[in-house]
């Protein structure tokens, strides 16, 4: 993607706005080596001009930098100084617009300011603190262990497996020489999260899984050389490369994922599996036909969809491979501050419904619109409704269910009230 001028310009824009991530910063540095200095300088100039036009129009200011003067000055300097001049000019332009924004703040609803109060100590890209890890542990005998944020120490000792919550907040699987024995062939350790909960679990070799809200992880007590799991919902998986020997095998409703090194986001629902890679090597295969796809590069995606052919009784699997995914967007749910830019409203509503625990009657009724907003994980449901309203979309609530369908307007109350 760093060969794409549009994508590089977006990275330049993020650098000017101080919203660029570490991964994007590395990509921008790589892009500087691919394009000539003249081409890269031209892209910087275009971004500055676009930003000044966009923001000055938004704030009703008739202002823009004198680009001809900037270019003339840059040509008189050495290449290194010229690059510094571009960035300096960009900073000045952004600073001017920011100051103007403060002057007119009373005319615009500023969700970012509200986010700052709720997540004041957390920057963009920072994951929800481990100390807030919570959930529920369940066994086949119906015994339940609540994982509140204050719980620490050994919580379960079973069949040579110790399950403890560290002072950091991580739920850690380890070997144990004590504990009671049960029939391992019939038992899984089940970890579930509710709305507004995430749980970080660490397995042997330092492998970690962050479960999103309303997700389930099953850990069979019978394990081989690899770590076998079943995941339903959403999870962010980290397998450190420096700890060789650990292989994670994840089963879903219609697929299997294997990896011994990497970082990827997994979405696992009924008859649907999606893996989006940040780095490493991830092998994805469907359950019925055993078709395989290896993912190794940033934003590579494998999707497995199961369907029932007309007139048949047995489902079939289709495995799709994509190179234009978006790992950062797919894993937004793990962040304390979640930034959405031109994201389909359907995706935004889906993520918010899982986090806040509300039900959408029919996702197909959601308008085909894009939304750009910033949400703190502590933001309440009412503010999320207001963000959707500000995108120009009506929502209705009846008996605890949210609907975007026009026919549900009667005898229902507007959800944003």
Coordinates of C-alpha atoms in Angstrom, one line a residue:
X1 CA 0.0 0.0 0.0
X2 CA 3.0 2.3 0.5
X3 CA 3.3 2.5 -3.3
X4 CA -0.2 4.1 -3.5
X5 CA 0.0 7.9 -3.5
X6 CA -3.4 8.3 -1.9
X7 CA -2.5 6.0 1.0
X8 CA 0.9 7.8 1.5
X9 CA -0.9 11.2 1.5
X10 CA -3.2 9.8 4.2
X11 CA -0.2 8.9 6.3
X12 CA 1.3 12.4 5.8
X13 CA -2.0 13.8 6.9
X14 CA -2.0 11.7 10.1
X15 CA 1.6 12.8 10.8
X16 CA 0.5 16.4 10.6
X17 CA -2.4 15.8 12.9
X18 CA -0.2 13.9 15.3
X19 CA -2.5 10.9 15.1
X20 CA -0.2 8.5 13.3
X21 CA 0.4 5.1 14.8
X22 CA 3.9 3.4 15.2
X23 CA 3.1 1.0 12.4
X24 CA 1.9 3.9 10.1
X25 CA 5.0 5.9 11.0
X26 CA 7.3 3.0 9.9
X27 CA 5.3 2.8 6.6
X28 CA 5.7 6.5 6.0
X29 CA 9.5 6.2 6.4
X30 CA 9.5 3.3 4.0
X31 CA 7.4 5.4 1.5
X32 CA 10.0 8.2 1.7
X33 CA 12.6 5.8 0.3
X34 CA 10.3 4.5 -2.5
X35 CA 9.3 7.9 -3.9
X36 CA 11.8 10.5 -5.2
X37 CA 12.3 13.6 -3.0
X38 CA 10.4 15.8 -5.6
X39 CA 7.5 13.4 -5.6
X40 CA 7.3 13.2 -1.8
X41 CA 7.6 16.9 -1.4
X42 CA 4.7 17.4 -3.9
X43 CA 2.5 15.0 -1.9
X44 CA 3.3 17.0 1.3
X45 CA 2.3 20.2 -0.5
X46 CA -0.9 18.6 -1.7
X47 CA -1.9 17.4 1.8
X48 CA -1.2 20.9 3.3
X49 CA -3.4 22.5 0.7
X50 CA -6.2 19.9 1.1
X51 CA -6.1 20.2 4.9
X52 CA -6.3 24.0 4.7
X53 CA -9.2 23.9 2.3
X54 CA -11.1 21.2 4.3
X55 CA -10.7 22.8 7.7
X56 CA -11.0 26.4 6.6
X57 CA -14.3 25.6 4.8
X58 CA -15.5 23.8 7.9
X59 CA -14.8 26.8 10.1
X60 CA -15.9 29.4 7.5
X61 CA -12.4 30.9 7.3
X62 CA -11.1 32.4 4.0
X63 CA -7.4 31.4 4.7
X64 CA -4.8 29.2 3.1
X65 CA -1.0 29.1 3.0
X66 CA 0.9 30.8 0.2
X67 CA 2.1 27.6 -1.5
X68 CA 4.0 29.4 -4.2
X69 CA 6.1 31.2 -1.7
X70 CA 6.7 28.0 0.2
X71 CA 7.8 26.2 -3.0
X72 CA 10.1 29.1 -4.0
X73 CA 11.7 29.1 -0.6
X74 CA 12.1 25.3 -0.6
X75 CA 13.8 25.3 -3.9
X76 CA 16.5 27.7 -2.6
X77 CA 17.4 25.3 0.3
X78 CA 19.2 22.0 0.4
X79 CA 17.0 18.9 0.2
X80 CA 17.1 18.3 3.9
X81 CA 16.2 21.8 4.9
X82 CA 13.5 21.8 2.2
X83 CA 11.9 18.8 3.9
X84 CA 12.1 20.5 7.3
X85 CA 10.4 23.6 5.7
X86 CA 7.5 21.5 4.5
X87 CA 6.9 19.9 7.9
X88 CA 7.3 23.3 9.6
X89 CA 4.8 24.9 7.3
X90 CA 2.4 22.0 7.9
X91 CA 2.7 22.4 11.6
X92 CA 2.0 26.1 11.3
X93 CA -1.1 25.5 9.1
X94 CA -2.5 22.9 11.5
X95 CA -1.8 25.1 14.5
X96 CA -3.6 28.0 12.9
X97 CA -6.7 25.9 12.2
X98 CA -6.6 24.4 15.7
X99 CA -6.5 27.8 17.3
X100 CA -9.4 28.8 15.0
X101 CA -11.3 25.7 16.1
X102 CA -10.9 26.7 19.8
X103 CA -12.4 30.1 19.0
X104 CA -15.5 28.6 17.4
X105 CA -15.8 25.6 19.7
X106 CA -19.1 26.7 21.0
X107 CA -20.6 26.2 17.5
X108 CA -19.6 22.6 17.1
X109 CA -20.3 19.5 19.3
X110 CA -16.9 18.3 20.2
X111 CA -16.9 14.6 21.1
X112 CA -13.1 14.5 21.3
X113 CA -13.3 16.9 24.3
X114 CA -15.7 14.5 26.0
X115 CA -13.4 11.6 25.2
X116 CA -10.5 13.4 26.8
X117 CA -12.4 13.6 30.1
X118 CA -13.2 9.9 30.0
X119 CA -9.9 8.6 28.8
X120 CA -7.7 11.5 29.8
X121 CA -4.6 9.4 30.4
X122 CA -4.9 7.2 27.4
X123 CA -3.6 8.0 23.9
X124 CA -4.9 6.7 20.6
X125 CA -3.8 3.1 20.0
X126 CA -3.5 2.2 23.7
X127 CA -5.4 -0.9 24.6
X128 CA -7.8 -1.1 27.5
X129 CA -5.8 -1.5 30.7
X130 CA -5.0 -5.1 31.8
X131 CA -6.1 -4.2 35.3
X132 CA -9.7 -4.0 34.0
X133 CA -9.7 -7.5 32.7
X134 CA -12.9 -9.3 33.7
X135 CA -15.2 -12.2 32.8
X136 CA -16.5 -15.5 34.1
X137 CA -14.9 -19.0 34.3
X138 CA -17.3 -21.9 33.9
X139 CA -16.9 -25.7 34.2
X140 CA -19.0 -28.7 33.2
X141 CA -20.3 -29.2 36.7
X142 CA -21.9 -25.7 36.5
X143 CA -19.4 -24.2 39.0
X144 CA -18.8 -20.5 38.2
X145 CA -15.9 -18.2 39.1
X146 CA -16.4 -14.5 38.7
X147 CA -13.4 -12.6 37.4
X148 CA -13.9 -9.2 38.9
X149 CA -11.2 -6.5 38.5
X150 CA -10.0 -7.0 42.1
X151 CA -9.5 -10.7 41.9
X152 CA -5.8 -12.0 42.1
X153 CA -4.0 -15.2 42.8
X154 CA -4.9 -18.9 42.0
X155 CA -8.6 -19.2 40.9
X156 CA -8.6 -22.8 39.7
X157 CA -6.4 -25.8 40.1
X158 CA -7.6 -28.7 38.0
X159 CA -6.0 -31.8 36.3
X160 CA -2.4 -30.4 36.6
X161 CA -3.5 -27.0 35.3
X162 CA -3.4 -23.8 37.4
X163 CA -5.4 -20.8 36.4
X164 CA -4.4 -17.6 38.2
X165 CA -5.0 -13.9 37.8
X166 CA -1.8 -11.9 38.1
X167 CA -1.4 -8.5 39.8
X168 CA -1.1 -7.0 36.3
X169 CA -4.6 -8.3 35.5
X170 CA -3.7 -11.2 33.1
X171 CA -5.5 -14.6 33.5
X172 CA -2.6 -17.0 33.3
X173 CA -2.6 -20.8 32.5
X174 CA 0.2 -22.7 34.0
X175 CA 1.2 -26.3 35.0
X176 CA 0.4 -27.5 38.5
X177 CA 1.4 -30.5 40.6
X178 CA -1.6 -30.3 42.8
X179 CA -5.4 -29.8 42.4
X180 CA -8.3 -32.1 42.0
X181 CA -8.7 -34.6 39.2
X182 CA -11.8 -35.0 37.0
X183 CA -12.6 -36.7 33.7
X184 CA -10.7 -34.5 31.3
X185 CA -12.3 -35.9 28.2
X186 CA -15.6 -34.4 29.1
X187 CA -14.5 -31.0 30.4
X188 CA -13.4 -27.7 29.0
X189 CA -12.5 -24.6 30.9
X190 CA -14.8 -22.0 29.5
X191 CA -14.1 -18.2 29.8
X192 CA -16.8 -15.8 28.9
X193 CA -17.1 -12.0 28.8
X194 CA -20.3 -10.0 29.1
X195 CA -21.0 -6.5 27.6
X196 CA -18.4 -3.9 28.5
X197 CA -15.9 -6.6 29.5
X198 CA -12.7 -7.8 28.0
X199 CA -10.4 -10.5 29.3
X200 CA -6.7 -11.1 28.6
X201 CA -5.6 -14.7 28.9
X202 CA -2.0 -15.9 28.7
X203 CA -1.0 -19.5 27.7
X204 CA 2.3 -21.4 27.6
X205 CA 5.2 -19.8 25.6
X206 CA 3.8 -16.3 26.3
X207 CA 0.9 -16.6 23.9
X208 CA -1.9 -14.1 24.7
X209 CA -5.6 -13.8 23.7
X210 CA -7.6 -10.7 24.4
X211 CA -11.3 -11.6 24.3
X212 CA -13.7 -8.8 23.3
X213 CA -17.1 -8.3 25.0
X214 CA -19.7 -11.1 24.6
X215 CA -17.1 -13.6 23.5
X216 CA -16.3 -17.2 24.6
X217 CA -13.1 -19.2 24.8
X218 CA -13.0 -22.9 25.5
X219 CA -9.8 -24.6 26.7
X220 CA -10.0 -28.4 26.6
X221 CA -8.3 -30.0 29.6
X222 CA -6.9 -32.6 27.2
X223 CA -4.0 -30.8 25.5
X224 CA -1.2 -32.1 23.3
X225 CA 2.1 -30.4 22.3
X226 CA 0.1 -27.4 20.9
X227 CA -2.3 -25.1 22.7
X228 CA -5.8 -25.9 21.4
X229 CA -8.7 -23.5 21.8
X230 CA -12.2 -22.9 20.5
X231 CA -13.2 -19.2 20.2
X232 CA -16.6 -17.7 19.5
X233 CA -16.8 -13.9 19.2
X234 CA -13.8 -11.6 18.7
X235 CA -10.3 -12.0 19.9
X236 CA -6.9 -10.4 19.4
X237 CA -4.1 -12.9 19.4
X238 CA -0.4 -12.3 20.1
X239 CA 2.2 -15.1 19.7
X240 CA 5.7 -13.8 20.5
X241 CA 8.4 -14.9 18.0
X242 CA 11.2 -15.1 20.5
X243 CA 9.5 -17.9 22.4
X244 CA 9.9 -20.8 20.0
X245 CA 8.1 -24.0 20.5
X246 CA 4.5 -22.8 21.0
X247 CA 1.9 -23.4 18.4
X248 CA -1.7 -22.2 18.8
X249 CA -4.6 -24.0 17.2
X250 CA -7.9 -22.2 17.2
X251 CA -11.1 -23.9 16.1
X252 CA -14.1 -21.9 15.0
X253 CA -17.6 -22.9 13.9
X254 CA -16.4 -23.5 10.3
X255 CA -12.6 -23.2 10.3
X256 CA -9.2 -23.7 11.9
X257 CA -6.4 -21.2 12.5
X258 CA -2.8 -22.2 13.2
X259 CA 0.1 -19.9 14.1
X260 CA 3.4 -20.2 16.0
X261 CA 4.3 -16.5 15.6
X262 CA 2.4 -13.3 14.9
X263 CA -0.4 -10.9 15.8
X264 CA -3.9 -11.1 14.3
X265 CA -7.5 -10.3 14.9
X266 CA -10.1 -13.1 14.8
X267 CA -13.8 -12.7 14.3
X268 CA -15.7 -15.9 14.8
X269 CA -19.5 -16.2 14.5
X270 CA -22.0 -18.9 13.4
X271 CA -20.8 -20.1 10.0
X272 CA -18.4 -17.2 9.6
X273 CA -14.7 -16.8 10.4
X274 CA -12.4 -13.9 9.6
X275 CA -8.7 -13.5 10.4
X276 CA -6.9 -10.2 9.8
X277 CA -3.1 -10.1 10.2
X278 CA -0.8 -7.5 11.5
X279 CA 2.4 -9.6 11.1
X280 CA 3.7 -13.1 11.5
X281 CA 2.5 -16.3 9.8
X282 CA -1.1 -17.5 10.1
X283 CA -2.6 -20.6 8.4
X284 CA -6.3 -20.5 7.9
X285 CA -8.3 -23.5 6.6
X286 CA -12.0 -24.2 6.3
X287 CA -13.6 -27.2 8.2
X288 CA -15.3 -29.1 5.4
X289 CA -13.0 -28.9 2.3
X290 CA -9.7 -28.2 4.1
X291 CA -8.8 -25.4 1.7
X292 CA -5.9 -23.4 3.1
X293 CA -4.6 -19.9 3.0
X294 CA -1.4 -18.5 4.5
X295 CA -1.4 -14.9 5.8
X296 CA 1.9 -13.2 6.3
X297 CA 1.6 -9.5 5.5
X298 CA -0.1 -6.5 7.2
X299 CA -3.8 -6.3 6.3
X300 CA -4.0 -9.7 4.6
X301 CA -7.4 -11.3 5.4
X302 CA -8.9 -14.7 5.1
X303 CA -12.7 -15.1 5.4
X304 CA -14.6 -18.4 5.6
X305 CA -18.3 -18.3 4.9
X306 CA -20.6 -21.4 5.1
X307 CA -23.7 -21.7 3.1
X308 CA -26.4 -24.3 2.3
X309 CA -26.8 -24.9 -1.4
X310 CA -30.3 -25.0 -2.7
X311 CA -31.8 -28.4 -2.5
X312 CA -29.0 -29.8 -0.3
X313 CA -28.8 -30.7 3.3
X314 CA -25.1 -30.3 3.9
X315 CA -23.4 -27.0 4.2
X316 CA -20.4 -26.0 2.2
X317 CA -17.5 -23.6 3.0
X318 CA -16.0 -20.9 0.8
X319 CA -12.6 -19.4 1.7
X320 CA -11.8 -15.9 0.5
X321 CA -8.5 -14.2 0.5
X322 CA -8.1 -10.4 0.6
X323 CA -5.1 -8.2 0.5
X324 CA -6.8 -4.9 1.2
X325 CA -8.0 -5.5 4.8
X326 CA -7.5 -3.1 7.7
X327 CA -6.0 -4.6 10.8
X328 CA -6.1 -1.4 12.8
X329 CA -9.8 -1.0 12.1
X330 CA -10.6 -4.6 12.7
X331 CA -8.9 -4.5 16.1
X332 CA -10.3 -1.1 17.1
X333 CA -12.5 -2.8 19.8
X334 CA -9.3 -3.5 21.8
X335 CA -8.4 0.1 22.2
X336 CA -9.4 2.4 25.0
X337 CA -9.8 5.3 22.5
X338 CA -11.5 4.0 19.3
X339 CA -11.1 6.2 16.3
X340 CA -13.4 5.6 13.3
X341 CA -12.8 7.4 10.1
X342 CA -15.2 6.9 7.2
X343 CA -16.2 3.6 8.5
X344 CA -19.4 1.9 7.3
X345 CA -22.2 2.7 9.8
X346 CA -23.1 -1.0 9.9
X347 CA -19.6 -2.0 11.2
X348 CA -19.7 0.8 13.8
X349 CA -23.2 -0.2 15.0
X350 CA -22.1 -3.9 15.2
X351 CA -19.0 -3.1 17.3
X352 CA -21.0 -0.7 19.6
X353 CA -23.8 -3.3 20.0
X354 CA -21.3 -6.0 21.1
X355 CA -19.6 -3.6 23.5
X356 CA -22.7 -2.0 25.1
X357 CA -24.9 -5.1 24.9
X358 CA -27.8 -3.7 22.9
X359 CA -29.7 -5.7 20.2
X360 CA -30.3 -4.5 16.7
X361 CA -33.5 -5.9 15.2
X362 CA -32.3 -6.0 11.6
X363 CA -28.8 -4.9 10.5
X364 CA -30.0 -4.8 6.9
X365 CA -32.1 -1.7 7.8
X366 CA -29.0 0.3 8.7
X367 CA -28.4 3.0 5.9
X368 CA -25.4 2.7 3.7
X369 CA -23.6 5.6 5.3
X370 CA -20.1 6.3 6.6
X371 CA -19.3 7.6 10.1
X372 CA -16.3 9.4 11.5
X373 CA -16.1 9.7 15.3
X374 CA -14.0 8.9 18.4
X375 CA -15.3 6.7 21.2
X376 CA -13.9 6.0 24.6
X377 CA -14.5 2.6 26.0
X378 CA -16.1 4.3 29.0
X379 CA -18.5 6.2 26.9
X380 CA -22.1 5.4 27.8
X381 CA -24.7 4.1 25.4
X382 CA -26.6 7.4 25.1
X383 CA -23.5 9.2 23.7
X384 CA -23.1 6.4 21.1
X385 CA -26.7 6.9 20.1
X386 CA -26.1 10.6 19.8
X387 CA -23.1 10.0 17.5
X388 CA -25.3 7.9 15.2
X389 CA -27.9 10.6 15.3
X390 CA -25.2 13.2 14.3
X391 CA -24.5 11.0 11.3
X392 CA -28.0 11.8 10.1
X393 CA -29.6 8.5 11.0
X394 CA -32.8 7.8 12.9
X395 CA -33.0 5.0 15.4
X396 CA -36.0 3.7 17.3
X397 CA -36.2 1.7 20.5
X398 CA -39.0 -0.7 21.5
X399 CA -38.9 -3.2 24.4
X400 CA -35.1 -2.9 24.7
X401 CA -34.5 -3.5 21.0
X402 CA -32.9 -1.0 18.6
X403 CA -34.3 -0.7 15.1
X404 CA -33.3 1.4 12.0
X405 CA -36.3 0.2 10.0
X406 CA -38.8 2.9 9.1
X407 CA -41.8 0.7 9.8
X408 CA -40.9 0.5 13.5
X409 CA -41.4 4.2 14.0
X410 CA -44.9 3.7 15.1
X411 CA -45.5 3.1 18.8
X412 CA -41.8 3.3 19.6
X413 CA -39.7 6.0 21.2
X414 CA -36.6 7.6 19.6
X415 CA -33.6 5.9 21.1
X416 CA -31.6 9.1 21.4
X417 CA -34.0 10.8 23.8

